[in-house]
Coordinates of C-alpha atoms and ligand atoms in Angstrom, one line a residue:
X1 CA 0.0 0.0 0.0
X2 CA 0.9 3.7 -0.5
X3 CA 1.2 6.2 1.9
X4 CA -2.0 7.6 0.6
X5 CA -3.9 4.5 -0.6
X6 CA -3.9 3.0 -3.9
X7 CA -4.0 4.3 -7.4
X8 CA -7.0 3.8 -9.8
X9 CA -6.5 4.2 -13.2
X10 CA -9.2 4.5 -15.3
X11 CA -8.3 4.8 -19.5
X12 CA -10.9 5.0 -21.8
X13 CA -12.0 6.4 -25.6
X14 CA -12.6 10.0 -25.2
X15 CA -16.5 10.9 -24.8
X16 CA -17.2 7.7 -22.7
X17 CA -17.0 9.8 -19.2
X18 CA -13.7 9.0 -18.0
X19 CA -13.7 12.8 -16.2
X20 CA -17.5 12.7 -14.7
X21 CA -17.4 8.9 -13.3
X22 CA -13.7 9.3 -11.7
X23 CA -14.3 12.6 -10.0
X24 CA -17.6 10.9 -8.2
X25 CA -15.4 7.6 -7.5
X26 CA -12.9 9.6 -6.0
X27 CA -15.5 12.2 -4.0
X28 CA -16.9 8.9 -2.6
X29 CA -13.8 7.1 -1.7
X30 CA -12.0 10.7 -0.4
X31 CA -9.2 10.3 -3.3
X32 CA -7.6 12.8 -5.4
X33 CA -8.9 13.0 -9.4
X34 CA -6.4 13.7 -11.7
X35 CA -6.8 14.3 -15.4
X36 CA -3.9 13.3 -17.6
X37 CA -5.4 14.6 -20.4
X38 CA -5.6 18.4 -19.4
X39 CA -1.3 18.3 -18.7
X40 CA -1.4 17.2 -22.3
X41 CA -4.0 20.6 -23.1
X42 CA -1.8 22.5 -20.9
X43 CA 1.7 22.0 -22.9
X44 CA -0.6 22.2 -25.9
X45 CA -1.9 25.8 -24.8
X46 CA 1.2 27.1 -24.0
X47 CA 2.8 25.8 -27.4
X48 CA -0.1 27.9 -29.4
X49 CA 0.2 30.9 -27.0
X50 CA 4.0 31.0 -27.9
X51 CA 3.8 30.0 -31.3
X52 CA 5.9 27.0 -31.3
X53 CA 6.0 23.9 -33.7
X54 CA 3.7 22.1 -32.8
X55 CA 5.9 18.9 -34.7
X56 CA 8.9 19.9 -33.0
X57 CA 9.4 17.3 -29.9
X58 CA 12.3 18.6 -28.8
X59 CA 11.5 22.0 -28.6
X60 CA 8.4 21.0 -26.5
X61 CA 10.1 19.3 -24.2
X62 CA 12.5 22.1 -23.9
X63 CA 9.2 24.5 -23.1
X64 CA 7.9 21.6 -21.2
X65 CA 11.1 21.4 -18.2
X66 CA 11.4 25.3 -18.4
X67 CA 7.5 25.5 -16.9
X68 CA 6.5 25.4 -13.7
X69 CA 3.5 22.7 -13.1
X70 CA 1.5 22.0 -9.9
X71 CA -1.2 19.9 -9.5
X72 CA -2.7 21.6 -5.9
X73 CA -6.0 20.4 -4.1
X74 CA -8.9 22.3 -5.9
X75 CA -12.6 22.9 -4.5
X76 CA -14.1 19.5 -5.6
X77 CA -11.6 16.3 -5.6
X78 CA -9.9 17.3 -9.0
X79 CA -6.8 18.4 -8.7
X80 CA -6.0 22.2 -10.2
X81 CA -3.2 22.5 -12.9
X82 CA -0.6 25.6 -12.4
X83 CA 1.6 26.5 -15.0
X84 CA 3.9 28.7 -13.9
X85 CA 1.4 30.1 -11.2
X86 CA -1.5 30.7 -13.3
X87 CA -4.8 27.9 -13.2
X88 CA -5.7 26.7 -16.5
X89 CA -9.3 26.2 -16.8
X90 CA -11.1 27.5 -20.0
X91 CA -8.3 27.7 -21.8
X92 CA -7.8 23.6 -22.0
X93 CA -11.2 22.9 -23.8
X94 CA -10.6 25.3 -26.6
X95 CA -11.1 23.6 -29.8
X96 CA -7.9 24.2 -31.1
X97 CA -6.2 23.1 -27.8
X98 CA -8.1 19.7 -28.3
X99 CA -6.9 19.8 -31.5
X100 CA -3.3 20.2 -30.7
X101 CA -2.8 18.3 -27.6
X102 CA -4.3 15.2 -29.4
X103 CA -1.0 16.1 -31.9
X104 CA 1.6 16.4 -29.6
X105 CA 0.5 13.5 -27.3
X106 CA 1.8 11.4 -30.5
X107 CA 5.4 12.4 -29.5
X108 CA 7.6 10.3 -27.4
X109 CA 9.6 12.8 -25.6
X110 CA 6.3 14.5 -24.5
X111 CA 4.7 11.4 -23.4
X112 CA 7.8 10.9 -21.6
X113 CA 8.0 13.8 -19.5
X114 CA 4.2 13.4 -19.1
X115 CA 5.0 9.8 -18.0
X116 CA 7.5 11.1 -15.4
X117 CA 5.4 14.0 -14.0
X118 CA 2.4 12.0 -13.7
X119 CA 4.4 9.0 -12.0
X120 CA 5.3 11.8 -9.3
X121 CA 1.8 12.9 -9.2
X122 CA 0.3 9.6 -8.3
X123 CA 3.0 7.7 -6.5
X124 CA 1.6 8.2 -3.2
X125 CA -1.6 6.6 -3.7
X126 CA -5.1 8.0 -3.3
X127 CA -5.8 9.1 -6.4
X128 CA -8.0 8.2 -9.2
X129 CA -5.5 9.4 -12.4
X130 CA -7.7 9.2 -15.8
X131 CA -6.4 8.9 -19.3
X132 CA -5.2 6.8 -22.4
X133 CA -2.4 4.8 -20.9
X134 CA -2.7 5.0 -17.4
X135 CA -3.1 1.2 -16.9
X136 CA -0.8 0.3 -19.3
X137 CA 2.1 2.5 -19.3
X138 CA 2.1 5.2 -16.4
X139 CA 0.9 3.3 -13.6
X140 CA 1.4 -0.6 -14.7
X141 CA 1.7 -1.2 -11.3
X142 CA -1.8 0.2 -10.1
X143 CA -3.5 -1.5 -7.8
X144 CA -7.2 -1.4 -9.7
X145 CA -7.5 -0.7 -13.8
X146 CA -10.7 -0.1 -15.2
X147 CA -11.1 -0.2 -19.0
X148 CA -14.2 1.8 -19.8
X149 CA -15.9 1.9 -22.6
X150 CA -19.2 2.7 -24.8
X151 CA -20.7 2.6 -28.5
X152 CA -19.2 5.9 -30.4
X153 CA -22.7 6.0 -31.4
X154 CA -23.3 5.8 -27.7
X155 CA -21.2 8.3 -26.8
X156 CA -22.0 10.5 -29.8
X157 CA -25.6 10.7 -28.4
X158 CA -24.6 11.5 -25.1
X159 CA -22.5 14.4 -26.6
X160 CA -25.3 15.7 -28.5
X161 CA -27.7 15.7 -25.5
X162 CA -25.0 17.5 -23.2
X163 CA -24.6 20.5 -26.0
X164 CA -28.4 20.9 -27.0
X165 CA -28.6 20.8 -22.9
X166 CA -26.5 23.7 -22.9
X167 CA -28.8 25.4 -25.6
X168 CA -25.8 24.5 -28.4
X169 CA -26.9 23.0 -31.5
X170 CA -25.2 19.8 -32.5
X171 CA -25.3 17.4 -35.2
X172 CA -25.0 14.0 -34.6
X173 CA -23.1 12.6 -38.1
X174 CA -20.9 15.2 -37.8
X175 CA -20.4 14.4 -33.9
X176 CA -20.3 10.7 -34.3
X177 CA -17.8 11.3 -37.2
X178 CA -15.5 13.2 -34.9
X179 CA -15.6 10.3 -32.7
X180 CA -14.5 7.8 -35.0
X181 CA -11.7 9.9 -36.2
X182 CA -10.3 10.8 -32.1
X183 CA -10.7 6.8 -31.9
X184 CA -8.5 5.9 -34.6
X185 CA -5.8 8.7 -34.1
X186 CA -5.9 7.4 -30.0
X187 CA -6.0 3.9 -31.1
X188 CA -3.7 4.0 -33.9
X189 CA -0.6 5.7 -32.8
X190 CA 2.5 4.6 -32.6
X191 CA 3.9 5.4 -28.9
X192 CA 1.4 4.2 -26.0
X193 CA -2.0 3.7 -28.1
X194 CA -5.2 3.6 -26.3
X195 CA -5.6 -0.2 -25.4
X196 CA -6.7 -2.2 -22.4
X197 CA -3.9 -3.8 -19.9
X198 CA -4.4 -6.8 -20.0
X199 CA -5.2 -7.0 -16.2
X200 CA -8.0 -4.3 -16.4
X201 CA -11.5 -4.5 -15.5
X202 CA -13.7 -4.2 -18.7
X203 CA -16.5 -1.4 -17.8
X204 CA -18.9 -1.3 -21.0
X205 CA -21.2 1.7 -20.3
X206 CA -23.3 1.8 -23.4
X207 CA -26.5 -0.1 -21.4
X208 CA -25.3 1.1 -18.2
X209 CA -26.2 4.7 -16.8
X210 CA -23.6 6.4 -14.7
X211 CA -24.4 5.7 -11.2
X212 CA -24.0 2.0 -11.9
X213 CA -20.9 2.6 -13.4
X214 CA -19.6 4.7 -10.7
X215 CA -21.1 1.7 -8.0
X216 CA -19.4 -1.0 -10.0
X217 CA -15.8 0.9 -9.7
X218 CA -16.5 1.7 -6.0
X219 CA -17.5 -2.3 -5.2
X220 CA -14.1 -3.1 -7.3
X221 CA -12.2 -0.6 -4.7
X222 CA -13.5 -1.9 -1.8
X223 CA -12.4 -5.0 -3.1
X224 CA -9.2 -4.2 -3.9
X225 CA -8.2 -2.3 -1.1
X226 CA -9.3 -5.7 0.7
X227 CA -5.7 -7.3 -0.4
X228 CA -3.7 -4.3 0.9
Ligands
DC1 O1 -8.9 13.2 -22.6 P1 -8.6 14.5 -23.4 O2 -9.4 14.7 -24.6 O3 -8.6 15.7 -22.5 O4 -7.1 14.3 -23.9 C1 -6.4 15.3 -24.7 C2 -5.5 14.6 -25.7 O5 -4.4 14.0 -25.0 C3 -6.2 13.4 -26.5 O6 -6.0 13.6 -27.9 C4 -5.5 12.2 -26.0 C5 -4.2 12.6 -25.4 N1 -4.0 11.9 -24.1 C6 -3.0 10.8 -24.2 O7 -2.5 10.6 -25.3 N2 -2.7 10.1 -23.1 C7 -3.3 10.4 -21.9 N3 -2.9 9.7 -20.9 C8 -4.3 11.4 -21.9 C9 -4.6 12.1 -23.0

């Protein structure tokens, strides 16, 4: 066990709720959430806001080490993100962040300082640290991996709902296509794809609303935390 309790790691498709069901596991079993995703949007923000190449791995790696990053206790259980003092929040779901973090996350040096920072993150345990290759390459040795999944058109459904919620419009082709493509470029890369370990729990959400999901995870944790 670690000082702080174990480390869940929950990877997943984007769009299948990685963010909302591990910030209610980790409210109800007093963790930390961490979203890997957002350091990638972070690096990615910064990289637009000074106008570097976005194809140059190096060079963001370089920008990456010269930045100050900390991950302090926020007002719900997700962790904030400080880059050099100043909280990213709306900045990180800009579309053309989205678009560029999902580039550079194809890089190895990034994913390798991303590797590193988010091993120091999580290494004391009580955290629930969400992303593509938690499981599998960050944290192969945490103690509970869920794989969770859904339908794209699933999740393409549940996107549209969210935005005409919010009074947006949407269109579901164009949606679902969008899905499809994220999927194959997560899926498909070379360095640390989006896969299952192999010792992951399988969590298909496509039948299954959220509160089950979010019970299923919590009976695996108490289960888990039974061995340590
Ligand atoms: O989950 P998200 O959409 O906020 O992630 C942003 C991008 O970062 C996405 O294109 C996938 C990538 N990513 C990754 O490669 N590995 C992670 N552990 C988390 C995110």
């Amino acid at each position: 066990m670690r000082p702080d309790g174990i480390v869940i790691a929950i990877d997943g498709p984007a769009g299948v709720g990685k963010s909302t069901v591990g910030k209610l596991v980790a409210a109800r079993v007093g963790y930390r959430f961490i979203s890997t995703g957002k350091m990638y949007r972070a690096l990615a923000w910064q990289a637009l806001e000074r106008g570097q190449d976005l194809e140059s791995d190096g060079g963001l790696v370089k920008l990456a080490l010269s930045l100050r990053w900390e991950f302090p206790k926020g007002s719900g259980p997700e962790a904030d993100i400080l880059l050099d003092g100043r909280k990213l929040e709306l900045e990180l779901v800009e579309e053309r962040v989205s678009k560029a973090s999902s580039a550079i996350a194809r890089l190895p040096g990034v994913r390798l300082f991303m590797k590193e920072m988010q091993r120091q993150a999580g290494l004391r345990g009580g955290v629930v640290m969400e992303g593509r290759d938690i499981g599998t390459n960050v944290f192969p040795d945490a103690e509970l991996k869920i794989y969770l999944d859904a339908s794209a058109a699933a999740r393409a459904k549940r996107r549209v709902g969210q935005l005409r919620g919010q009074g947006l419009p949407a269109d579901y082709d164009e949606i679902l296509d969008f899905i499809k493509k994220r999927d194959a470029q997560d899926s498909g890369r070379a360095v640390n794809p989006l896969r299952k370990a192999d010792d992951a729990s399988y969590v298909d959400s496509t039948e299954l609303p959220r509160d089950q999901v979010v019970a299923a995870i919590v009976d695996l944790f108490n289960l888990a935390t039974k061995k340590y």
